[in-house]
Tab-separated table of C-alpha atoms in Angstrom:
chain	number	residue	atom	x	y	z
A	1	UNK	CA	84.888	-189.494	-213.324
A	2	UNK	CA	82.946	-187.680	-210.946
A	3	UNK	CA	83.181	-188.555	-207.286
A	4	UNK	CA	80.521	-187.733	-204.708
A	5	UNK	CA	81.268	-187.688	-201.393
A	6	UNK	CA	79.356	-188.207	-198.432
A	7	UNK	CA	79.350	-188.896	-194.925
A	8	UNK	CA	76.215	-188.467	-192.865
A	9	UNK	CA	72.656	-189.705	-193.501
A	10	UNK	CA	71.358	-185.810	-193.384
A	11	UNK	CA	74.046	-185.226	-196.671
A	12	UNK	CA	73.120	-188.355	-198.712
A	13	UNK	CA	69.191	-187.242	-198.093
A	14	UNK	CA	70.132	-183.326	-199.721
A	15	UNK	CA	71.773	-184.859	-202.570
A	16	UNK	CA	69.935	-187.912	-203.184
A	17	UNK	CA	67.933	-186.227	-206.084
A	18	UNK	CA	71.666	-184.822	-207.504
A	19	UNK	CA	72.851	-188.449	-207.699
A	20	UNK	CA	69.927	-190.081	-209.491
A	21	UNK	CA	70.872	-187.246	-212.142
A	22	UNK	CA	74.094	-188.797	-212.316
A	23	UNK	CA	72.879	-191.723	-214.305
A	24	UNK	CA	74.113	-190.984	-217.565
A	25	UNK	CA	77.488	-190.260	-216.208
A	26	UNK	CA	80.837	-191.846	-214.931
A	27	UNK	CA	80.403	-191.502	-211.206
A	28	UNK	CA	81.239	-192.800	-207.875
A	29	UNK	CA	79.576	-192.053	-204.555
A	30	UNK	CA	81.989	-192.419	-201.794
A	31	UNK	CA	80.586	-192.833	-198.658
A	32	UNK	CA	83.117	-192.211	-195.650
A	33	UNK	CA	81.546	-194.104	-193.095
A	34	UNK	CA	80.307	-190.999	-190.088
A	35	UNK	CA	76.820	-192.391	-190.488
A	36	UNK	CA	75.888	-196.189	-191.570
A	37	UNK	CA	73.507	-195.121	-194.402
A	38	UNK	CA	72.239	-198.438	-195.951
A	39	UNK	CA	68.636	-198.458	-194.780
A	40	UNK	CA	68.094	-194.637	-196.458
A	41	UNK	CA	69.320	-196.206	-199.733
A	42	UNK	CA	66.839	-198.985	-199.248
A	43	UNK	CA	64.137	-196.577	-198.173
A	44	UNK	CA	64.431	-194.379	-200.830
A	45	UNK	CA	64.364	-197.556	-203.003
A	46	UNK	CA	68.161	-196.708	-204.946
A	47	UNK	CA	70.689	-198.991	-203.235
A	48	UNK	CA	70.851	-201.157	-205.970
A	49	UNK	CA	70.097	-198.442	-208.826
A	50	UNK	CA	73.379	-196.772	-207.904
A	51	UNK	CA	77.188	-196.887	-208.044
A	52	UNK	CA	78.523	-196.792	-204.425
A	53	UNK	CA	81.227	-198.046	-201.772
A	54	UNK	CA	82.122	-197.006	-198.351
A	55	UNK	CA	85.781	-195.959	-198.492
A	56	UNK	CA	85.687	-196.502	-194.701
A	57	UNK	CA	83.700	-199.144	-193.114
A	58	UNK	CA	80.870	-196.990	-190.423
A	59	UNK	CA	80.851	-197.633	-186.966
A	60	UNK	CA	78.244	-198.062	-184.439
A	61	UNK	CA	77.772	-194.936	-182.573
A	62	UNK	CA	80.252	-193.007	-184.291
A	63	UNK	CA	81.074	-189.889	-182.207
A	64	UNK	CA	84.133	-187.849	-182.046
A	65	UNK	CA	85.392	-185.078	-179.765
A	66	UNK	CA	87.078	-181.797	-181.632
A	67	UNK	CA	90.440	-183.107	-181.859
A	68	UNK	CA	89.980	-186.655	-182.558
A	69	UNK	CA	87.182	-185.377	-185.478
A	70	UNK	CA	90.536	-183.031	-186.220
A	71	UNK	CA	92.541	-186.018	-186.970
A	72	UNK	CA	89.501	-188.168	-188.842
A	73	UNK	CA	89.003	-185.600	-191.035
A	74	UNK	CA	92.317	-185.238	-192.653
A	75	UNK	CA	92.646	-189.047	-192.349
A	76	UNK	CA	89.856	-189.688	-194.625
A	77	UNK	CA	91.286	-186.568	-197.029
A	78	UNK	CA	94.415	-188.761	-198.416
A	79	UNK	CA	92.133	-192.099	-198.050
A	80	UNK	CA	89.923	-189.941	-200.592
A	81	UNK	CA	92.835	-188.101	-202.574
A	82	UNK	CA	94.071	-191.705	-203.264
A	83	UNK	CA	91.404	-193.038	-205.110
A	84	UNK	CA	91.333	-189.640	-206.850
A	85	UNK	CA	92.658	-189.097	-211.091
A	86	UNK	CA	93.671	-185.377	-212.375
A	87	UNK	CA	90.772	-185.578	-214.829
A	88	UNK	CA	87.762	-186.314	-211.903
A	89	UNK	CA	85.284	-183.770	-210.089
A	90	UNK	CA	84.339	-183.990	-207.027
A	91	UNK	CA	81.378	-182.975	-205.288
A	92	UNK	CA	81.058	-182.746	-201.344
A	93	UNK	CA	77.885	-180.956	-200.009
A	94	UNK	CA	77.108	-178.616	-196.626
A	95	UNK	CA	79.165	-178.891	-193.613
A	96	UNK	CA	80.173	-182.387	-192.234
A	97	UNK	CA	83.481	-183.535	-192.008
A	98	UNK	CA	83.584	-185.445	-194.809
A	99	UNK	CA	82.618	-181.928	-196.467
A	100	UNK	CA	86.031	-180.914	-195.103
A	101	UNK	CA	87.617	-184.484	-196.805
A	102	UNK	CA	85.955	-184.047	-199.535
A	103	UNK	CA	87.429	-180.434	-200.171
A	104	UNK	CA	90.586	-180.525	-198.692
A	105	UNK	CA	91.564	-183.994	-201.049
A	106	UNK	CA	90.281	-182.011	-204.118
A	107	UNK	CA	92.251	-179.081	-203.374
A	108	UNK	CA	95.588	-180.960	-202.642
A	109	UNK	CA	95.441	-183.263	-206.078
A	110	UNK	CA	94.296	-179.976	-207.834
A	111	UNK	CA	91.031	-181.081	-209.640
A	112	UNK	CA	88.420	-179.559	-209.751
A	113	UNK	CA	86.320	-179.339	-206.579
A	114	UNK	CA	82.198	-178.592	-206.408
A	115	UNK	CA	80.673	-177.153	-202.984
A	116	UNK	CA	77.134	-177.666	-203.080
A	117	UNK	CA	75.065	-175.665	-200.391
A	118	UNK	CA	77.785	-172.805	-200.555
A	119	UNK	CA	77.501	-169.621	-198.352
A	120	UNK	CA	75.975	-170.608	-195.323
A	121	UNK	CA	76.969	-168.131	-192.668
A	122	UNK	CA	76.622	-167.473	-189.527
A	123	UNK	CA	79.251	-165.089	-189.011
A	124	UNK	CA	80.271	-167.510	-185.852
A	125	UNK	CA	82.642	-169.839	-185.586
A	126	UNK	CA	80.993	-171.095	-182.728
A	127	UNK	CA	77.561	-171.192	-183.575
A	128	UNK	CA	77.414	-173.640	-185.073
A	129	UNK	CA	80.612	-175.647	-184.123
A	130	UNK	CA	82.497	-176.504	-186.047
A	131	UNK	CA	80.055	-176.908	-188.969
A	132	UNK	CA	80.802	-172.766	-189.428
A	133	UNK	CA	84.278	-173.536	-189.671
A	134	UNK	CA	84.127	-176.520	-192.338
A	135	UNK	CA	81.901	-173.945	-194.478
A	136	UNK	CA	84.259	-171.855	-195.113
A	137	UNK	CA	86.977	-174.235	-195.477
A	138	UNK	CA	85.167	-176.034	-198.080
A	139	UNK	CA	84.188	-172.863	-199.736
A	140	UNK	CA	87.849	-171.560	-199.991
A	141	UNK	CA	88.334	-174.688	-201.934
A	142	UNK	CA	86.300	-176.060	-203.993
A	143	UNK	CA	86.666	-173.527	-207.317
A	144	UNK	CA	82.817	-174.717	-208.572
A	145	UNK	CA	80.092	-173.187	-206.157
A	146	UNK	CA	76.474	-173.722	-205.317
A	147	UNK	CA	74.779	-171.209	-203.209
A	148	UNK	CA	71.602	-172.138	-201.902
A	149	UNK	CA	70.151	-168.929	-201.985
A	150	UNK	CA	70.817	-164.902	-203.347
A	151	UNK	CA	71.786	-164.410	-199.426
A	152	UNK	CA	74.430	-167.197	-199.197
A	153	UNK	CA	75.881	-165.702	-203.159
A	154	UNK	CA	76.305	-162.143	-201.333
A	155	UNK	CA	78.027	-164.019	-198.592
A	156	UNK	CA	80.295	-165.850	-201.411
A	157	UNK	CA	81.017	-162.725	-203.283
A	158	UNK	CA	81.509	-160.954	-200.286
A	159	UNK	CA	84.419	-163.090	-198.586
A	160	UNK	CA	85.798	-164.286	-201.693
A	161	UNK	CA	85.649	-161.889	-204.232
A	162	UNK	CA	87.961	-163.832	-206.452
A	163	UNK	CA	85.807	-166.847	-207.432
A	164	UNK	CA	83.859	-166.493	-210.503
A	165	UNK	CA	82.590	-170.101	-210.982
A	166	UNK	CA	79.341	-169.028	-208.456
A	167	UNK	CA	76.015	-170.504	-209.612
A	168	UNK	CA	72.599	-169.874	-207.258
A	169	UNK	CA	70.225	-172.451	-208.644
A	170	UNK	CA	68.890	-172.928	-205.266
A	171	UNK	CA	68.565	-175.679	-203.336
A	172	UNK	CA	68.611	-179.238	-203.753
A	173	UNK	CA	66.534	-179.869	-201.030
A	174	UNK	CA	63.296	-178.422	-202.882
A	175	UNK	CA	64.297	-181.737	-204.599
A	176	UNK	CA	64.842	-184.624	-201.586
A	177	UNK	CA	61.828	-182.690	-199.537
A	178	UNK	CA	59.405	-183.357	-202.248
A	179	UNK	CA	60.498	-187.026	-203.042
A	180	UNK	CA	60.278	-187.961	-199.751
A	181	UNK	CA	56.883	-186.209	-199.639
A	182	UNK	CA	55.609	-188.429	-202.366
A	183	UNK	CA	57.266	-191.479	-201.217
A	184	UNK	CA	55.195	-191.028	-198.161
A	185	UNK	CA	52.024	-190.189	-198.458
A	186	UNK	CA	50.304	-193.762	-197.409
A	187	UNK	CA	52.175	-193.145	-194.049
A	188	UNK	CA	49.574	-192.820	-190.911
A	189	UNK	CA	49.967	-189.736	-188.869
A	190	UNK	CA	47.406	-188.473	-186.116
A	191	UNK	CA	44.238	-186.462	-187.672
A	192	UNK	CA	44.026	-184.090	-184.474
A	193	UNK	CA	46.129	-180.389	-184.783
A	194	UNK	CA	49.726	-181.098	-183.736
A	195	UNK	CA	53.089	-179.535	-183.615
A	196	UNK	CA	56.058	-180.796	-184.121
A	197	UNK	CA	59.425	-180.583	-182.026
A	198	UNK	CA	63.231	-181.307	-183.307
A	199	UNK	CA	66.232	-180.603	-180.622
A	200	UNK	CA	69.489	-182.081	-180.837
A	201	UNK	CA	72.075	-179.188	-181.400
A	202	UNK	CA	75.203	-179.455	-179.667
A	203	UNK	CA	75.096	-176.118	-178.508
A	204	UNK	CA	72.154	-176.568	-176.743
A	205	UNK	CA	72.515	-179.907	-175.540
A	206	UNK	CA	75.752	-178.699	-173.592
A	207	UNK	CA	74.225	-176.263	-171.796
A	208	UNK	CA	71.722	-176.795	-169.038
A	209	UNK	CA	70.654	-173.403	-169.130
A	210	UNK	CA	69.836	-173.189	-172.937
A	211	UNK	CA	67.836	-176.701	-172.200
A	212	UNK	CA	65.972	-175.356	-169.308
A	213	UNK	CA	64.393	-172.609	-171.621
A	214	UNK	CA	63.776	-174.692	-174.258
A	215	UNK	CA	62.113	-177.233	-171.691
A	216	UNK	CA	59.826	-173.750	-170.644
A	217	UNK	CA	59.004	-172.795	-174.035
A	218	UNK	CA	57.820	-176.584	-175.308
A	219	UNK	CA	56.019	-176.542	-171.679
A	220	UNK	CA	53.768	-172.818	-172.530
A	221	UNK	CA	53.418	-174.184	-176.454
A	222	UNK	CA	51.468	-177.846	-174.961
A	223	UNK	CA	48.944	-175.480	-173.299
A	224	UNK	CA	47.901	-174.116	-176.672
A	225	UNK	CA	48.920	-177.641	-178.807
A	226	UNK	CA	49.567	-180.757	-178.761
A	227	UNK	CA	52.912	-181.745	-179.611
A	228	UNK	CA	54.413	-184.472	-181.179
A	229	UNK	CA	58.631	-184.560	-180.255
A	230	UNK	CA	60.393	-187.256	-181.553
A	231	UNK	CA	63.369	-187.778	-178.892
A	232	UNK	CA	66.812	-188.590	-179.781
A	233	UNK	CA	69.642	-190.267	-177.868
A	234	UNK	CA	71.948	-187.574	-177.184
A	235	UNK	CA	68.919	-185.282	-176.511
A	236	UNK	CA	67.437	-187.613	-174.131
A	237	UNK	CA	71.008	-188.459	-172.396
A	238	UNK	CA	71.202	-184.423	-171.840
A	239	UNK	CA	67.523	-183.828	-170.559
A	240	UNK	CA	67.991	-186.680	-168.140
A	241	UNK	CA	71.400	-185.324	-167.275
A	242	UNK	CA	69.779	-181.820	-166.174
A	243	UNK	CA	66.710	-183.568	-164.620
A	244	UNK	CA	64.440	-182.202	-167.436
A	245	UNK	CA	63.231	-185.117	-168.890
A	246	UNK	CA	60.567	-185.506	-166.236
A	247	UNK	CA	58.785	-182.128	-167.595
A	248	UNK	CA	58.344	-183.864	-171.133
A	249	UNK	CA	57.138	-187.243	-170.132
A	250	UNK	CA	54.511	-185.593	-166.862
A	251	UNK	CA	52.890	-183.414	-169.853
A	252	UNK	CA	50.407	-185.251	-171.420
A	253	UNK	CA	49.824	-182.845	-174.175
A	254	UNK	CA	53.256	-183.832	-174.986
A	255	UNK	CA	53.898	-187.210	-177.146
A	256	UNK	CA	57.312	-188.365	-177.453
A	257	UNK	CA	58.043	-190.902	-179.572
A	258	UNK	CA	60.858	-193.111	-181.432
A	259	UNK	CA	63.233	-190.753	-183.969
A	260	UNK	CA	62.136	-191.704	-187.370
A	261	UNK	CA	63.135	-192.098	-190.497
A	262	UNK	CA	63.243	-188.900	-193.018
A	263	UNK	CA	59.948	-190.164	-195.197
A	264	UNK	CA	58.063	-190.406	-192.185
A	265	UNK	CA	59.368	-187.064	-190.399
A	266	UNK	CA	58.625	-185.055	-193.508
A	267	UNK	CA	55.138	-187.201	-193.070
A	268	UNK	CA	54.647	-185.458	-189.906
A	269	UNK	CA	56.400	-181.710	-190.381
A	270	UNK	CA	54.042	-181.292	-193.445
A	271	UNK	CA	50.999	-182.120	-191.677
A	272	UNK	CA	52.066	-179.785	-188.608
A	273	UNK	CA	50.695	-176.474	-187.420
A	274	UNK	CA	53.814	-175.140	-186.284
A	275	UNK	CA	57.727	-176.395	-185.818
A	276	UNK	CA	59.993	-175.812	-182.435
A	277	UNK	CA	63.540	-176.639	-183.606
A	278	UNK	CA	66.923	-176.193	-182.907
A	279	UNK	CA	68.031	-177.948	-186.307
A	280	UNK	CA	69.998	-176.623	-189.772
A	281	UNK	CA	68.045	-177.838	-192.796
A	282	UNK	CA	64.297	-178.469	-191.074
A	283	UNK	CA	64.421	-175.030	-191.106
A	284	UNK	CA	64.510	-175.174	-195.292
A	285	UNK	CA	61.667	-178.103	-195.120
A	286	UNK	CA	59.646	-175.807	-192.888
A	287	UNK	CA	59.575	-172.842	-195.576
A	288	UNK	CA	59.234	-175.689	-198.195
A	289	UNK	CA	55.692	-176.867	-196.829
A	290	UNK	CA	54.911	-173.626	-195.160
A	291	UNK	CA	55.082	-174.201	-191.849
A	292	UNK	CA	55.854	-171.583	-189.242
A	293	UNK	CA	58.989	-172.346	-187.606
A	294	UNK	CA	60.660	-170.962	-184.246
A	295	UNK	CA	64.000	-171.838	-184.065
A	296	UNK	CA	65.496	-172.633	-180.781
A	297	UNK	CA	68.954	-171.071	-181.163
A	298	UNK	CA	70.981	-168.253	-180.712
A	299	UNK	CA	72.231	-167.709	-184.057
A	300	UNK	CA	71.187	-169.110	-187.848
A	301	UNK	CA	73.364	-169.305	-190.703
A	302	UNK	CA	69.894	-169.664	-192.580
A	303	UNK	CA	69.308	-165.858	-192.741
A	304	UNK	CA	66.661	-165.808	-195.807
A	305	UNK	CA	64.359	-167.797	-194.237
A	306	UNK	CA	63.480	-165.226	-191.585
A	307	UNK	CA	62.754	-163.102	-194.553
A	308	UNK	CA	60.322	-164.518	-195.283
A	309	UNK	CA	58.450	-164.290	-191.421
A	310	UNK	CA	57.833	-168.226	-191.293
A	311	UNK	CA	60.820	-168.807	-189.424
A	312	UNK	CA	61.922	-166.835	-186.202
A	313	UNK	CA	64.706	-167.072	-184.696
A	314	UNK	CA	64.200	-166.813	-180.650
A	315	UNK	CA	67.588	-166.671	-179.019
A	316	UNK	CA	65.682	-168.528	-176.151
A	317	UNK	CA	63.762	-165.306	-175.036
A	318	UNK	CA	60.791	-167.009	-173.435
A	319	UNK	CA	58.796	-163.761	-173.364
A	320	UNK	CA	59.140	-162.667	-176.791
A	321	UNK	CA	58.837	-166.641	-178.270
A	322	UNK	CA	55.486	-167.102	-176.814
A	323	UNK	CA	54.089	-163.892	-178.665
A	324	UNK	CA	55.200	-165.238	-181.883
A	325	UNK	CA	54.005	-168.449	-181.213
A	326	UNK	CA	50.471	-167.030	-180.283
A	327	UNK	CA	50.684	-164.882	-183.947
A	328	UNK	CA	51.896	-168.317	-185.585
A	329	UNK	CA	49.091	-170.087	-184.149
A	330	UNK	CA	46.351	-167.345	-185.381
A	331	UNK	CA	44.168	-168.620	-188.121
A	332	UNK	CA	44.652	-165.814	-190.430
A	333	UNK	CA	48.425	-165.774	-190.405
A	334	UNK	CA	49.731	-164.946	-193.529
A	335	UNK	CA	51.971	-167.662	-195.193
A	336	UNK	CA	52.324	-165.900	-198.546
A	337	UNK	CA	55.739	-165.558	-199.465
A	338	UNK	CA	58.229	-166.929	-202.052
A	339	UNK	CA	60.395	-169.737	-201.550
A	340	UNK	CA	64.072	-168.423	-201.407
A	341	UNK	CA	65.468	-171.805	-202.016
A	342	UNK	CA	64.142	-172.350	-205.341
A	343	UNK	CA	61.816	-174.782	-206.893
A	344	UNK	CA	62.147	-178.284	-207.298
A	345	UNK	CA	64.307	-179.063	-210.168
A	346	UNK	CA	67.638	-177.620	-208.677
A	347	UNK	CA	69.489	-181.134	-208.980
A	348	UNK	CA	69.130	-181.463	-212.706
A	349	UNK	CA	70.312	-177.498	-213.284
A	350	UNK	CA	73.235	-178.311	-211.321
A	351	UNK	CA	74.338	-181.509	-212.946
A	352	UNK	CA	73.546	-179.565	-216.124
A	353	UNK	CA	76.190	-177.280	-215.048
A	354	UNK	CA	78.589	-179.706	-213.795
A	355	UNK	CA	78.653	-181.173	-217.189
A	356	UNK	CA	80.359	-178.113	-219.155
A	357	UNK	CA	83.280	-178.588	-216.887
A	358	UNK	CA	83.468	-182.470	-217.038
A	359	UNK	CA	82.332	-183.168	-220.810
């Protein structure tokens, strides 16, 4: 049997499109209960179209500090490696903890293990943390791997020159990007030029100086757009923490509103003139629909996207941001450039795969 495991809402959206593929299999999805993820199933119109359980019932509000996550993590391994048989595969994707479960149970009972969105680097372990940690965990192993792109199958090849099972199909996001697209094209979203803000990375949100330029750059973009941020809880307990808060809700080219659900936030990023983000896989979405991205972080284990000049990575340098962001903002920028995730399609080549090691 195979056995999919998954513990975050941002990991079941990615692979989504990989389990529908499933169908004509024996599988399992095992959901380890970081993130509640009932209402995506329903929104995405498969909770009932599926084979599922949670292996761990979620919790409200589920956050954990480094140690406790520590402990949680290998926890949830044996929970996993006991509902495990020598003849299974199992499939964990990215960089969550249950990613480290996933991989760690498959390498102890000796099955075969499948890393999907292998070779993500950022070359730091703390940036981001500890998401660059569990990458490379998971990648030393799981013995089947997915790179997303040719950049993250150098990085693969490069640090472990030993594995052989290596196949860049690209990425299944191509795949959950476009459903999502389709599933929400009736949605409402304003008609006037907008862009679009995402910032809730730890790394930022601990710091008050990283915040405060952030706070700047969002501040010079509203004098040249009108922005759309949809706030979230741990990014509005740190802005109000720092006394920032104030600069976003006094701006009224600003427009903060409730988090939403994926369908509707790829609703809105599609539509966009330009993304400010701090976030991991917007910045794949971004390149996806082809719009210009600056990324509001120090370092990005996304490297090919700045290939392709959409993204930019700003380290928080107000002075040199606000150039780009006047060159992204020009009419004639140039958005021509090939997608180096792939095209959509990627689940299906990668079940297709899967299957020559499971039938």
């Amino acid at each position: 049997m195979i056995k999919v495991i998954i513990g975050t809402r941002a990991e079941l959206i990615k692979m989504i499109p990989l389990i529908i593929e499933c169908k004509d299999l024996e599988y399992e999805v095992l959901f380890t209960g970081q993130h509640d993820v009932d209402y995506i199933l329903e929104k995405f119109d498969i909770k009932d179209k599926i084979n599922y359980k949670y292996i761990i019932k979620p919790r409200k509000g589920f956050e954990l500090n480094t140690r406790e996550a520590i402990r949680f993590g290998i926890k949830t391994s044996f929970i996993i490696k006991n509902t495990l048989n020598k003849d299974d595969i199992i499939i964990v994707h990215g960089d969550t903890i249950a990613t480290f479960s996933g991989s760690f149970a498959g390498f102890l009972k000796r099955i075969k293990t499948v890393h999907i969105e292998a070779g993500l680097r950022s070359w730091d372990p703390f940036e981001p943390f500890p998401e660059e940690i569990i990458r490379n965990i998971a990648d030393y192993f799981s013995n089947i791997l997915f790179p997303v792109s040719k950049a993250s199958y150098i990085n693969i090849k490069k640090q472990f020159p030993w594995k052989k099972d290596i196949y860049n199909v690209g990425n299944t996001i191509n795949d959950s990007a476009l459903l999502a697209y389709n599933l929400g094209k009736d949605i409402n979203i304003p008609d006037e030029e907008y862009g679009l803000i995402s910032i809730h990375r730890h790394e930022n949100l601990k710091s008050k100086l990283r915040m405060a330029k952030i706070i700047k750059i969002i501040a010079e973009t509203s004098k040249k757009i009108k922005l759309i941020m949809p706030l979230y809880d741990n990014t509005k307990k740190a802005l109000e923490k720092y006394e920032l808060l104030k600069y976003l809700e006094n701006n009224k080219n600003i427009e903060i509103i409730n988090p939403t659900d994926y369908i509707t936030f790829i609703r809105y990023l599609s539509k966009s003139r330009i993304l400010l983000t701090d976030g991991g896989s917007i910045q794949e979405e971004s390149i996806i629909f082809r719009i210009p991205s600056i990324l509001l972080r120090m370092k990005t284990e996304r490297t090919e996207g700045l290939y392709t000049g959409i993204n930019y990575l700003s380290k928080l340098n107000i002075k040199e941001t606000m150039k780009k962001i006047n060159e992204f903002l020009e009419e004639r920028y140039n958005k021509n450039y090939e997608n180096p995730y792939g095209k959509p399609g990627v689940s299906k080549k990668i079940i297709k795969i899967i299957k020559k090691y499971y039938l």
